[in-house]
Amino acid sequence: MEGPIPMPETLAEYETMMPGLAPRIVDWAEQEARHRRTVERSMLCMAWGGLWCALLVSLTTIGGGMALAWQGRSTVGLVGVVGAVAGLVIVFVAGRRRVPLSAFRVEPQIRREPREAAA
């Protein structure tokens, strides 16, 4: 079996055992696919939102550090700028080692009853 929908022969057997079961299985698979796409889309939106927040925080910290350095508080300003840049470098280096999302994908499992041997 390759996907969430059984092979046509198996689906026909389900239909003979319980009329109306084959359309229910197909509907379930379609609903599952829609749900998966919705979840993936929301994860993508959250990732982009996180990137924009990180950009805002980084630019604010760097700008604040530069403003402090310009006002004569060079040590505090330098610490702010270096801390923000170091944080960005650490995030990007750690991000390269991150596990891809495909490793967390869980395929739906259909429980099969063992077939009885023909007598």
mmCIF file of C-alpha atoms in Angstrom:
data_model
loop_
_atom_site.group_PDB
_atom_site.id
_atom_site.type_symbol
_atom_site.label_atom_id
_atom_site.label_comp_id
_atom_site.label_asym_id
_atom_site.label_seq_id
_atom_site.Cartn_x
_atom_site.Cartn_y
_atom_site.Cartn_z
ATOM 1 C CA MET A 1 0.000 0.000 0.000
ATOM 2 C CA GLU A 2 1.503 3.333 -1.055
ATOM 3 C CA GLY A 3 -0.835 5.905 0.473
ATOM 4 C CA PRO A 4 -3.744 6.292 2.831
ATOM 5 C CA ILE A 5 -6.180 4.813 0.291
ATOM 6 C CA PRO A 6 -6.034 1.014 -0.046
ATOM 7 C CA MET A 7 -5.562 -0.709 -3.382
ATOM 8 C CA PRO A 8 -8.769 -0.939 -5.484
ATOM 9 C CA GLU A 9 -9.054 -4.667 -4.861
ATOM 10 C CA THR A 10 -8.820 -4.181 -1.104
ATOM 11 C CA LEU A 11 -11.265 -1.302 -1.255
ATOM 12 C CA ALA A 12 -13.722 -3.524 -3.155
ATOM 13 C CA GLU A 13 -13.350 -6.207 -0.475
ATOM 14 C CA TYR A 14 -14.109 -3.644 2.229
ATOM 15 C CA GLU A 15 -17.171 -2.567 0.278
ATOM 16 C CA THR A 16 -18.464 -6.148 0.031
ATOM 17 C CA MET A 17 -17.911 -6.709 3.760
ATOM 18 C CA MET A 18 -19.636 -3.479 4.774
ATOM 19 C CA PRO A 19 -21.559 -1.512 2.160
ATOM 20 C CA GLY A 20 -20.698 2.176 2.190
ATOM 21 C CA LEU A 21 -17.262 1.676 3.757
ATOM 22 C CA ALA A 22 -15.239 2.420 0.602
ATOM 23 C CA PRO A 23 -16.589 5.989 0.209
ATOM 24 C CA ARG A 24 -15.993 6.582 3.908
ATOM 25 C CA ILE A 25 -12.354 5.500 3.568
ATOM 26 C CA VAL A 26 -11.845 7.780 0.550
ATOM 27 C CA ASP A 27 -13.536 10.690 2.379
ATOM 28 C CA TRP A 28 -11.306 10.078 5.392
ATOM 29 C CA ALA A 29 -8.196 10.165 3.193
ATOM 30 C CA GLU A 30 -9.327 13.425 1.561
ATOM 31 C CA GLN A 31 -10.036 15.023 4.949
ATOM 32 C CA GLU A 32 -6.661 13.877 6.255
ATOM 33 C CA ALA A 33 -4.875 15.385 3.233
ATOM 34 C CA ARG A 34 -6.720 18.709 3.677
ATOM 35 C CA HIS A 35 -5.846 18.757 7.374
ATOM 36 C CA ARG A 36 -2.172 17.998 6.673
ATOM 37 C CA ARG A 37 -1.952 20.833 4.135
ATOM 38 C CA THR A 38 -3.626 23.238 6.591
ATOM 39 C CA VAL A 39 -1.170 22.319 9.344
ATOM 40 C CA GLU A 40 1.828 22.663 7.011
ATOM 41 C CA ARG A 41 0.569 26.068 5.824
ATOM 42 C CA SER A 42 0.160 27.301 9.411
ATOM 43 C CA MET A 43 3.645 26.050 10.302
ATOM 44 C CA LEU A 44 5.052 27.997 7.369
ATOM 45 C CA CYS A 45 3.231 31.161 8.468
ATOM 46 C CA MET A 46 4.572 30.751 12.005
ATOM 47 C CA ALA A 47 8.114 30.299 10.689
ATOM 48 C CA TRP A 48 7.881 33.503 8.649
ATOM 49 C CA GLY A 49 6.429 35.339 11.647
ATOM 50 C CA GLY A 50 9.359 34.168 13.760
ATOM 51 C CA LEU A 51 11.823 35.393 11.145
ATOM 52 C CA TRP A 52 10.229 38.845 11.042
ATOM 53 C CA CYS A 53 10.245 39.069 14.868
ATOM 54 C CA ALA A 54 13.905 38.037 14.968
ATOM 55 C CA LEU A 55 14.730 40.690 12.365
ATOM 56 C CA LEU A 56 12.903 43.354 14.369
ATOM 57 C CA VAL A 57 14.609 42.415 17.642
ATOM 58 C CA SER A 58 18.039 42.234 15.992
ATOM 59 C CA LEU A 59 17.724 45.574 14.222
ATOM 60 C CA THR A 60 16.394 47.227 17.382
ATOM 61 C CA THR A 61 19.264 45.847 19.469
ATOM 62 C CA ILE A 62 21.907 46.829 16.926
ATOM 63 C CA GLY A 63 20.346 50.278 16.458
ATOM 64 C CA GLY A 64 20.129 50.768 20.221
ATOM 65 C CA GLY A 65 23.757 49.759 20.651
ATOM 66 C CA MET A 66 24.840 52.160 17.920
ATOM 67 C CA ALA A 67 22.796 54.976 19.499
ATOM 68 C CA LEU A 68 24.401 54.315 22.877
ATOM 69 C CA ALA A 69 27.871 54.327 21.303
ATOM 70 C CA TRP A 70 27.057 57.610 19.543
ATOM 71 C CA GLN A 71 26.025 59.174 22.883
ATOM 72 C CA GLY A 72 29.365 58.310 24.424
ATOM 73 C CA ARG A 73 28.514 55.009 26.096
ATOM 74 C CA SER A 74 30.712 53.045 23.760
ATOM 75 C CA THR A 75 31.227 50.016 26.019
ATOM 76 C CA VAL A 76 27.515 49.403 26.581
ATOM 77 C CA GLY A 77 26.768 50.092 22.909
ATOM 78 C CA LEU A 78 29.499 47.729 21.754
ATOM 79 C CA VAL A 79 28.206 44.981 24.068
ATOM 80 C CA GLY A 80 24.701 45.415 22.617
ATOM 81 C CA VAL A 81 25.860 45.284 19.001
ATOM 82 C CA VAL A 82 28.265 42.369 19.558
ATOM 83 C CA GLY A 83 25.613 40.463 21.557
ATOM 84 C CA ALA A 84 23.013 40.890 18.813
ATOM 85 C CA VAL A 85 25.408 39.870 16.051
ATOM 86 C CA ALA A 86 26.692 36.896 18.092
ATOM 87 C CA GLY A 87 23.096 35.783 18.691
ATOM 88 C CA LEU A 88 22.363 35.932 14.961
ATOM 89 C CA VAL A 89 25.499 33.936 14.133
ATOM 90 C CA ILE A 90 24.639 31.276 16.722
ATOM 91 C CA VAL A 91 21.085 30.945 15.386
ATOM 92 C CA PHE A 92 22.242 30.591 11.791
ATOM 93 C CA VAL A 93 24.950 28.055 12.651
ATOM 94 C CA ALA A 94 22.538 26.008 14.786
ATOM 95 C CA GLY A 95 19.891 26.280 12.052
ATOM 96 C CA ARG A 96 22.153 24.518 9.570
ATOM 97 C CA ARG A 97 22.273 21.475 11.844
ATOM 98 C CA ARG A 98 18.519 21.364 12.371
ATOM 99 C CA VAL A 99 16.555 18.244 11.534
ATOM 100 C CA PRO A 100 14.341 18.698 8.441
ATOM 101 C CA LEU A 101 10.569 18.806 8.954
ATOM 102 C CA SER A 102 10.156 15.656 6.877
ATOM 103 C CA ALA A 103 11.723 13.690 9.731
ATOM 104 C CA PHE A 104 8.717 14.573 11.913
ATOM 105 C CA ARG A 105 6.062 13.558 9.360
ATOM 106 C CA VAL A 106 3.876 10.744 10.591
ATOM 107 C CA GLU A 107 2.080 8.717 7.973
ATOM 108 C CA PRO A 108 -1.377 7.459 8.912
ATOM 109 C CA GLN A 109 -1.437 3.809 9.807
ATOM 110 C CA ILE A 110 -4.343 1.588 8.836
ATOM 111 C CA ARG A 111 -4.754 -1.386 11.083
ATOM 112 C CA ARG A 112 -5.249 -4.571 9.102
ATOM 113 C CA GLU A 113 -6.792 -7.723 10.429
ATOM 114 C CA PRO A 114 -4.935 -10.911 9.445
ATOM 115 C CA ARG A 115 -6.629 -12.834 6.668
ATOM 116 C CA GLU A 116 -7.783 -16.340 7.350
ATOM 117 C CA ALA A 117 -6.100 -19.035 5.320
ATOM 118 C CA ALA A 118 -8.267 -20.678 2.679
ATOM 119 C CA ALA A 119 -9.250 -24.187 3.697
#
